[in-house]
Amino acid sequence: MSVTARAASLFVAFIVVAGVVTFVAMYYIGGASALATVHYAASAGQVNVVLQEDPQNDSASKPDWVSYYVQDPATQKWVHTTLFSVPANTKVNVTLYGYDGCTPLRNNYFSEVQGTIGNTVTLSQFDQHGKEYLTDKTTSVINAWSDCTVGHTFAIPGLNLYVPVASPNAQLSADNLCSSSPCTPGGNPYAKETFSFMSPAHAGVFRWQCLVPCGGGFLDGNSGPMQTLGYMMGEMDVVSS
Amino acid sequence: MTTTEPAAQPAPAPEPRHGRRLFVLWLVLSLAADLLIWFAWKPHLPPGDMSDAARHQQFDIAVLAISAAPVIVFAILYFVYALVVWRIRPGDDAAGDGEPIYGHTKVQVSWIVGTTVIVMWLFVFGTVELVTPAGAGAGEGPSPIWKLAGTQSATWTPGGKTMLDVQVIGQQWAWTYRYPQFGGMESSELMLPVNTPVTFHVTSLDVIHSFWAYQLGVKADANPQVDNVAYVTAKTLGSVTVRCNELCGIWHGAMFNYGHVVSQSAFQSWASGVQAKEKADGVLADLPPYALTYDPTVIPQMGENLIKIDGITGAAGYYYPPSDPVTP
């Protein structure tokens, strides 16, 4: 093979490899950035963020992964994303619906509510018939080990915010979980949790995550939805108000 | 017939004593470089001087720089000197070689002795600096050889020589800290008293992390089922950045938080306050008994192995059995 042919082959090989690498990078980076961001605007110094966590999701590729959803304040529709934005220095009121079953925390320290206003949450729980068997209980601890009523957590470590997310109790979790996402109250047991915290005074992106190793099927429950934007981890974009 | 005598060739200028020149230049430049390193650079070298371990590390880096500077100065000086002094000038025989060298005992001996001294010096210095500050702030495993002086006690009070035990727990992607001398209370914030010998017990609940308290000069791997011990004594008040130094997943880069070195009385007040709060709200009782390591698949409060518990249907119907390694 002549020197020219060798050089041409090398050049073509380089172009092919560079193209593949670029495609893979763009596929993953582009895929991540394609997630929708739900924007919450302040009203009277407050925003109302509404989330739910489900035992599955409505994606075509990973339908059996546990997942969060974010409610669009304009349309009231659930968006399969974990990206949302709030204004800076604003009281953020969160309503969180827990449809997934209970799974004990890896570190039960995170049973303690931290970083919310008052370091408490207000909790209600409903059975599959819509009957409320716990009503507006304000608590600073939801013990994930003793009675198995924690499904996941909503944690923003950068703000020292750690909130255990209640689930239906163990018996209800075993029999009647919602099986089609996004979940709705009818026919499914669920927990409703509300809490508030102050967004930081400065703009920035704060990651949030679940601290329950809820990646079923993955080694020790890590990976999968635990490490994927749009499922059990996300970002809260704090924008200048 | 007259004849003229050929003009006498001027005697070549005596070759300057290059060795002496180089030595004097090297000595002056090396001294200047070392003084600059010690007085101007050392105070700014990482990781600072917040703890005994950090001070030793800063000292070590400065000593290594001082040891390396004369070697670097010699190499650069010889290179520049050769370019300037021994370059070919107009009229020189460009094709001519210098006199062949068949060996130079002095040079060979100097080289062997010099490099041996440098290597042995670094070996001895490095060993001493690893031993004297009780492991230099690094994790020494579950049975440390070089221990920090201090007395062990089940409780800790300000003013004494009692060591403070702090357990560092890593999990994806957060650090928490347990204080066994305060009832095993746990915090997401690292708080340490100044001038107190501290024993870190570093472990993990999932993958391998690495506890890196930068300003304290402490770095210890956090391995599941392993108690990795490291020592430190904080010498000044201030803030500490704690980072994970082992690639541990997608949010590895965001796995950091902050700690504070406070007065002994302030620490006592803080620790007692957290203990009382966690006791009051029930978290203290909800935590597993303090242990050097934890098996996350076993929950003592539930009395049995987690994966054998019926009725738990979270995580798509089953719960992280360790023998289910379906890796991504």
Coordinates of C-alpha atoms in Angstrom, one line a residue, chain B:
Chain B
M1 CA 68.5 38.4 0.2
T2 CA 66.5 39.1 3.1
T3 CA 64.2 36.8 4.8
T4 CA 61.4 37.6 7.2
E5 CA 60.6 35.6 10.2
P6 CA 57.0 34.3 10.3
A7 CA 54.8 36.3 12.7
A8 CA 54.5 34.5 16.1
Q9 CA 51.0 33.1 16.7
P10 CA 49.3 34.6 19.7
A11 CA 49.0 32.2 22.5
P12 CA 45.5 30.9 22.9
A13 CA 43.6 32.4 25.8
P14 CA 43.6 30.1 28.8
E15 CA 40.4 28.2 29.1
P16 CA 38.3 29.6 31.9
R17 CA 37.6 27.3 34.8
H18 CA 34.1 26.4 33.8
G19 CA 33.5 24.0 36.7
R20 CA 34.1 26.7 39.2
R21 CA 32.0 29.2 37.3
L22 CA 29.1 26.8 37.1
F23 CA 29.4 25.8 40.8
V24 CA 29.3 29.4 42.0
L25 CA 26.4 30.3 39.7
W26 CA 24.6 27.2 40.8
L27 CA 25.2 27.9 44.4
V28 CA 23.9 31.4 44.3
L29 CA 20.8 30.6 42.1
S30 CA 20.0 27.5 44.2
L31 CA 20.2 29.5 47.4
A32 CA 18.0 32.2 46.0
A33 CA 15.4 29.7 44.7
D34 CA 15.3 27.9 48.1
L35 CA 14.9 31.1 50.0
L36 CA 12.2 32.1 47.7
I37 CA 10.4 28.8 48.1
W38 CA 10.7 28.8 51.9
F39 CA 9.7 32.4 52.6
A40 CA 7.5 33.4 49.7
W41 CA 5.9 30.2 48.4
K42 CA 5.6 27.9 51.4
P43 CA 2.9 29.9 53.3
H44 CA 0.6 29.6 50.2
L45 CA 1.2 25.9 49.6
P46 CA -1.7 23.5 49.9
P47 CA -3.4 22.4 52.0
G48 CA -2.6 25.2 54.4
D49 CA -1.9 25.0 58.1
M50 CA -5.3 24.4 59.7
S51 CA -4.3 21.1 61.3
D52 CA -1.2 19.2 62.3
A53 CA -1.5 16.9 59.3
A54 CA -2.0 19.9 57.0
R55 CA 1.0 21.7 58.4
H56 CA 3.2 18.6 57.9
Q57 CA 1.9 18.2 54.3
Q58 CA 2.7 21.9 53.6
F59 CA 6.1 21.4 55.2
D60 CA 6.7 18.2 53.1
I61 CA 5.8 19.9 49.9
A62 CA 8.1 22.8 50.7
V63 CA 11.0 20.5 51.6
L64 CA 10.6 18.5 48.5
A65 CA 10.5 21.7 46.4
I66 CA 13.7 22.9 48.2
S67 CA 15.3 19.6 47.5
A68 CA 14.3 19.6 43.8
A69 CA 15.2 23.2 43.1
P70 CA 19.0 22.8 43.1
V71 CA 18.7 19.9 40.7
I72 CA 16.4 21.8 38.4
V73 CA 18.6 24.9 38.7
F74 CA 21.7 22.8 37.8
A75 CA 20.0 21.3 34.7
I76 CA 18.8 24.7 33.4
L77 CA 22.0 26.5 34.3
Y78 CA 24.2 23.9 32.5
F79 CA 22.0 24.0 29.4
V80 CA 22.1 27.8 29.2
Y81 CA 25.8 28.0 30.0
A82 CA 26.5 25.5 27.3
L83 CA 24.4 27.5 24.8
V84 CA 26.1 30.8 25.7
V85 CA 29.7 29.8 26.3
W86 CA 30.3 26.7 24.2
R87 CA 28.4 27.8 21.1
I88 CA 30.2 27.9 17.8
R89 CA 31.5 31.3 17.0
P90 CA 32.7 32.8 13.6
G91 CA 36.0 31.3 12.7
D92 CA 35.5 28.1 14.7
D93 CA 36.0 24.8 13.0
A94 CA 32.4 23.9 12.7
A95 CA 33.1 20.4 11.7
G96 CA 35.6 19.8 14.5
D97 CA 34.7 17.8 17.5
G98 CA 36.0 18.4 21.0
E99 CA 38.4 16.1 22.7
P100 CA 36.9 12.6 23.2
I101 CA 36.1 11.7 26.8
Y102 CA 36.8 8.2 27.8
G103 CA 35.6 8.4 31.4
H104 CA 35.8 10.8 34.2
T105 CA 36.0 9.3 37.6
K106 CA 35.2 12.4 39.5
V107 CA 32.0 13.0 37.4
Q108 CA 30.9 9.4 37.8
V109 CA 31.5 9.3 41.5
S110 CA 29.8 12.7 42.0
W111 CA 26.8 11.5 40.0
I112 CA 26.4 8.2 41.9
V113 CA 27.0 9.8 45.3
G114 CA 24.8 12.8 44.6
T115 CA 21.8 10.8 43.3
T116 CA 22.1 8.2 46.1
V117 CA 22.1 10.9 48.8
I118 CA 19.1 12.6 47.2
V119 CA 17.1 9.3 47.0
M120 CA 18.1 8.2 50.5
W121 CA 17.3 11.6 51.9
L122 CA 13.8 11.5 50.3
F123 CA 13.3 8.0 51.6
V124 CA 14.2 8.8 55.2
F125 CA 12.4 12.2 55.2
G126 CA 9.2 10.6 53.7
T127 CA 9.2 7.8 56.2
V128 CA 9.7 10.1 59.2
E129 CA 7.0 12.4 57.9
L130 CA 4.6 9.5 57.5
V131 CA 5.2 8.2 61.0
T132 CA 5.6 11.3 63.2
P133 CA 2.2 13.0 62.4
A134 CA 0.4 9.6 63.0
G135 CA -0.1 8.6 59.4
A136 CA 0.0 12.1 57.9
G137 CA -3.8 12.4 57.8
A138 CA -4.2 9.4 55.6
G139 CA -6.5 6.4 56.2
E140 CA -4.5 3.6 57.9
G141 CA -7.1 0.9 57.7
P142 CA -8.9 -0.7 60.6
S143 CA -5.7 -1.3 62.7
P144 CA -3.6 1.8 62.4
I145 CA 0.1 1.4 63.1
W146 CA 0.8 5.1 63.8
K147 CA -1.6 6.3 66.4
L148 CA -2.3 9.8 67.6
A149 CA -1.6 10.5 71.3
G150 CA -4.7 10.9 73.4
T151 CA -6.8 9.1 75.8
Q152 CA -9.9 7.0 74.9
S153 CA -13.1 7.5 76.7
A154 CA -16.8 6.8 76.2
T155 CA -17.6 10.5 76.7
W156 CA -15.9 13.7 75.6
T157 CA -15.6 16.9 77.5
P158 CA -13.7 20.1 76.7
G159 CA -10.3 20.8 78.1
G160 CA -9.0 17.2 78.4
K161 CA -6.8 15.0 76.3
T162 CA -9.7 12.8 75.4
M163 CA -9.8 11.9 71.7
L164 CA -13.0 12.7 69.8
D165 CA -14.3 9.8 67.7
V166 CA -16.1 10.9 64.5
Q167 CA -17.5 8.3 62.1
V168 CA -17.7 9.4 58.5
I169 CA -20.3 7.7 56.4
G170 CA -20.4 8.0 52.7
Q171 CA -23.3 7.1 50.4
Q172 CA -24.3 8.1 47.0
W173 CA -24.0 11.2 47.2
A174 CA -23.9 12.6 50.6
W175 CA -21.6 12.6 53.7
T176 CA -23.0 12.2 57.2
Y177 CA -21.1 12.0 60.5
R178 CA -21.8 10.1 63.7
Y179 CA -20.5 11.0 67.1
P180 CA -20.4 7.9 69.3
Q181 CA -19.4 9.9 72.4
F182 CA -22.6 11.8 72.1
G183 CA -25.0 8.9 72.0
G184 CA -24.2 8.0 68.4
M185 CA -26.0 11.1 67.1
E186 CA -25.7 11.8 63.4
S187 CA -25.3 15.0 61.4
S188 CA -25.0 16.1 57.9
E189 CA -22.5 18.7 59.0
L190 CA -19.0 18.0 60.2
M191 CA -18.2 19.9 63.3
L192 CA -14.9 19.6 65.2
P193 CA -13.4 21.1 68.3
V194 CA -10.0 22.9 68.0
N195 CA -6.9 21.5 69.6
T196 CA -8.5 18.1 70.1
P197 CA -7.1 14.8 68.8
V198 CA -9.7 13.4 66.5
T199 CA -10.1 9.8 65.2
F200 CA -12.0 9.5 62.0
H201 CA -13.6 6.2 61.3
V202 CA -14.4 6.3 57.6
T203 CA -16.8 3.8 56.0
S204 CA -19.4 3.6 53.2
L205 CA -22.9 2.3 52.8
D206 CA -22.7 1.5 49.1
V207 CA -19.8 2.1 46.7
I208 CA -16.3 3.2 47.3
H209 CA -16.0 6.9 48.2
S210 CA -13.0 8.9 49.6
F211 CA -13.3 11.3 52.5
W212 CA -11.2 14.3 51.7
A213 CA -11.3 17.1 54.3
Y214 CA -9.1 19.4 52.3
Q215 CA -8.0 22.1 54.8
L216 CA -7.4 19.5 57.5
G217 CA -5.1 17.5 55.2
V218 CA -7.2 14.3 55.8
K219 CA -7.9 11.9 53.0
A220 CA -9.2 8.3 53.6
D221 CA -11.0 5.9 51.4
A222 CA -14.6 5.1 52.4
N223 CA -15.1 1.4 51.6
P224 CA -18.2 -0.6 52.4
Q225 CA -17.7 -3.0 55.3
V226 CA -14.4 -1.4 56.2
D227 CA -13.4 0.9 59.1
N228 CA -10.7 3.1 57.8
V229 CA -9.0 5.1 60.5
A230 CA -7.4 8.5 60.1
Y231 CA -6.2 11.0 62.7
V232 CA -6.1 14.8 62.9
T233 CA -5.8 17.6 65.3
A234 CA -7.3 20.9 64.1
K235 CA -5.1 23.9 65.2
T236 CA -7.1 26.9 64.0
L237 CA -10.8 27.8 63.8
G238 CA -12.4 27.9 60.4
S239 CA -14.3 26.2 57.7
V240 CA -13.5 22.9 56.1
T241 CA -14.5 21.6 52.6
V242 CA -15.3 17.9 52.5
R243 CA -15.2 16.4 49.1
C244 CA -15.4 12.9 47.7
N245 CA -12.2 12.0 46.1
E246 CA -13.2 8.7 44.4
L247 CA -15.3 8.6 41.3
C248 CA -18.5 7.2 42.7
G249 CA -21.3 7.8 40.2
I250 CA -22.8 10.6 38.2
W251 CA -23.1 13.1 41.1
H252 CA -19.6 12.4 42.4
G253 CA -18.6 16.0 41.5
A254 CA -21.5 17.3 43.7
M255 CA -20.7 15.1 46.7
F256 CA -19.4 17.7 49.0
N257 CA -20.4 19.6 52.1
Y258 CA -18.7 21.8 54.6
G259 CA -17.5 21.4 58.1
H260 CA -16.4 23.8 60.8
V261 CA -13.7 23.8 63.4
V262 CA -15.0 25.6 66.5
S263 CA -14.0 26.2 70.1
Q264 CA -14.2 23.2 72.4
S265 CA -17.0 24.8 74.4
A266 CA -18.9 25.6 71.2
F267 CA -18.5 22.1 70.0
Q268 CA -19.7 20.7 73.3
S269 CA -22.8 22.9 73.1
W270 CA -23.5 22.0 69.4
A271 CA -23.0 18.2 69.9
S272 CA -25.1 18.1 73.1
G273 CA -27.8 20.1 71.4
V274 CA -28.0 17.8 68.3
Q275 CA -28.0 14.8 70.6
A276 CA -30.9 16.2 72.7
K277 CA -32.8 17.1 69.6
E278 CA -32.4 13.7 67.9
K279 CA -33.3 12.0 71.2
A280 CA -36.4 14.1 71.5
D281 CA -37.7 13.6 68.0
G282 CA -36.9 9.9 68.0
V283 CA -34.2 9.8 65.3
L284 CA -31.5 8.6 67.7
A285 CA -33.6 5.5 68.5
D286 CA -34.3 5.0 64.9
L287 CA -30.6 4.8 63.9
P288 CA -28.8 1.5 64.0
P289 CA -26.6 0.9 67.1
Y290 CA -23.2 2.6 66.6
A291 CA -20.8 0.2 64.9
L292 CA -17.6 0.6 62.9
T293 CA -19.3 -0.7 59.8
Y294 CA -22.8 -1.3 58.6
D295 CA -24.4 -3.9 56.4
P296 CA -27.0 -2.0 54.5
T297 CA -29.0 -5.1 53.6
V298 CA -29.7 -5.8 57.3
I299 CA -31.9 -3.6 59.3
P300 CA -31.6 -4.3 63.0
Q301 CA -34.9 -2.7 63.9
M302 CA -36.7 -5.1 61.5
G303 CA -34.8 -8.0 63.0
E304 CA -33.9 -9.8 59.8
N305 CA -32.2 -9.6 56.5
L306 CA -33.9 -6.9 54.5
I307 CA -34.3 -8.8 51.3
K308 CA -36.2 -11.6 53.1
I309 CA -38.9 -9.3 54.4
D310 CA -42.3 -9.9 52.8
G311 CA -44.5 -7.1 51.8
I312 CA -41.9 -4.7 50.7
T313 CA -42.7 -3.9 47.1
G314 CA -40.9 -0.6 46.5
A315 CA -38.3 -0.4 43.8
A316 CA -40.4 -2.2 41.2
G317 CA -41.2 -5.1 43.5
Y318 CA -37.9 -6.0 45.0
Y319 CA -35.2 -4.5 47.0
Y320 CA -31.5 -4.3 46.1
P321 CA -30.5 -7.9 46.8
P322 CA -26.7 -7.9 46.7
S323 CA -26.7 -11.1 44.6
D324 CA -28.5 -9.3 41.8
P325 CA -25.7 -7.6 40.0
V326 CA -27.5 -6.5 36.9
T327 CA -25.1 -3.7 36.2
P328 CA -26.0 -0.9 33.9

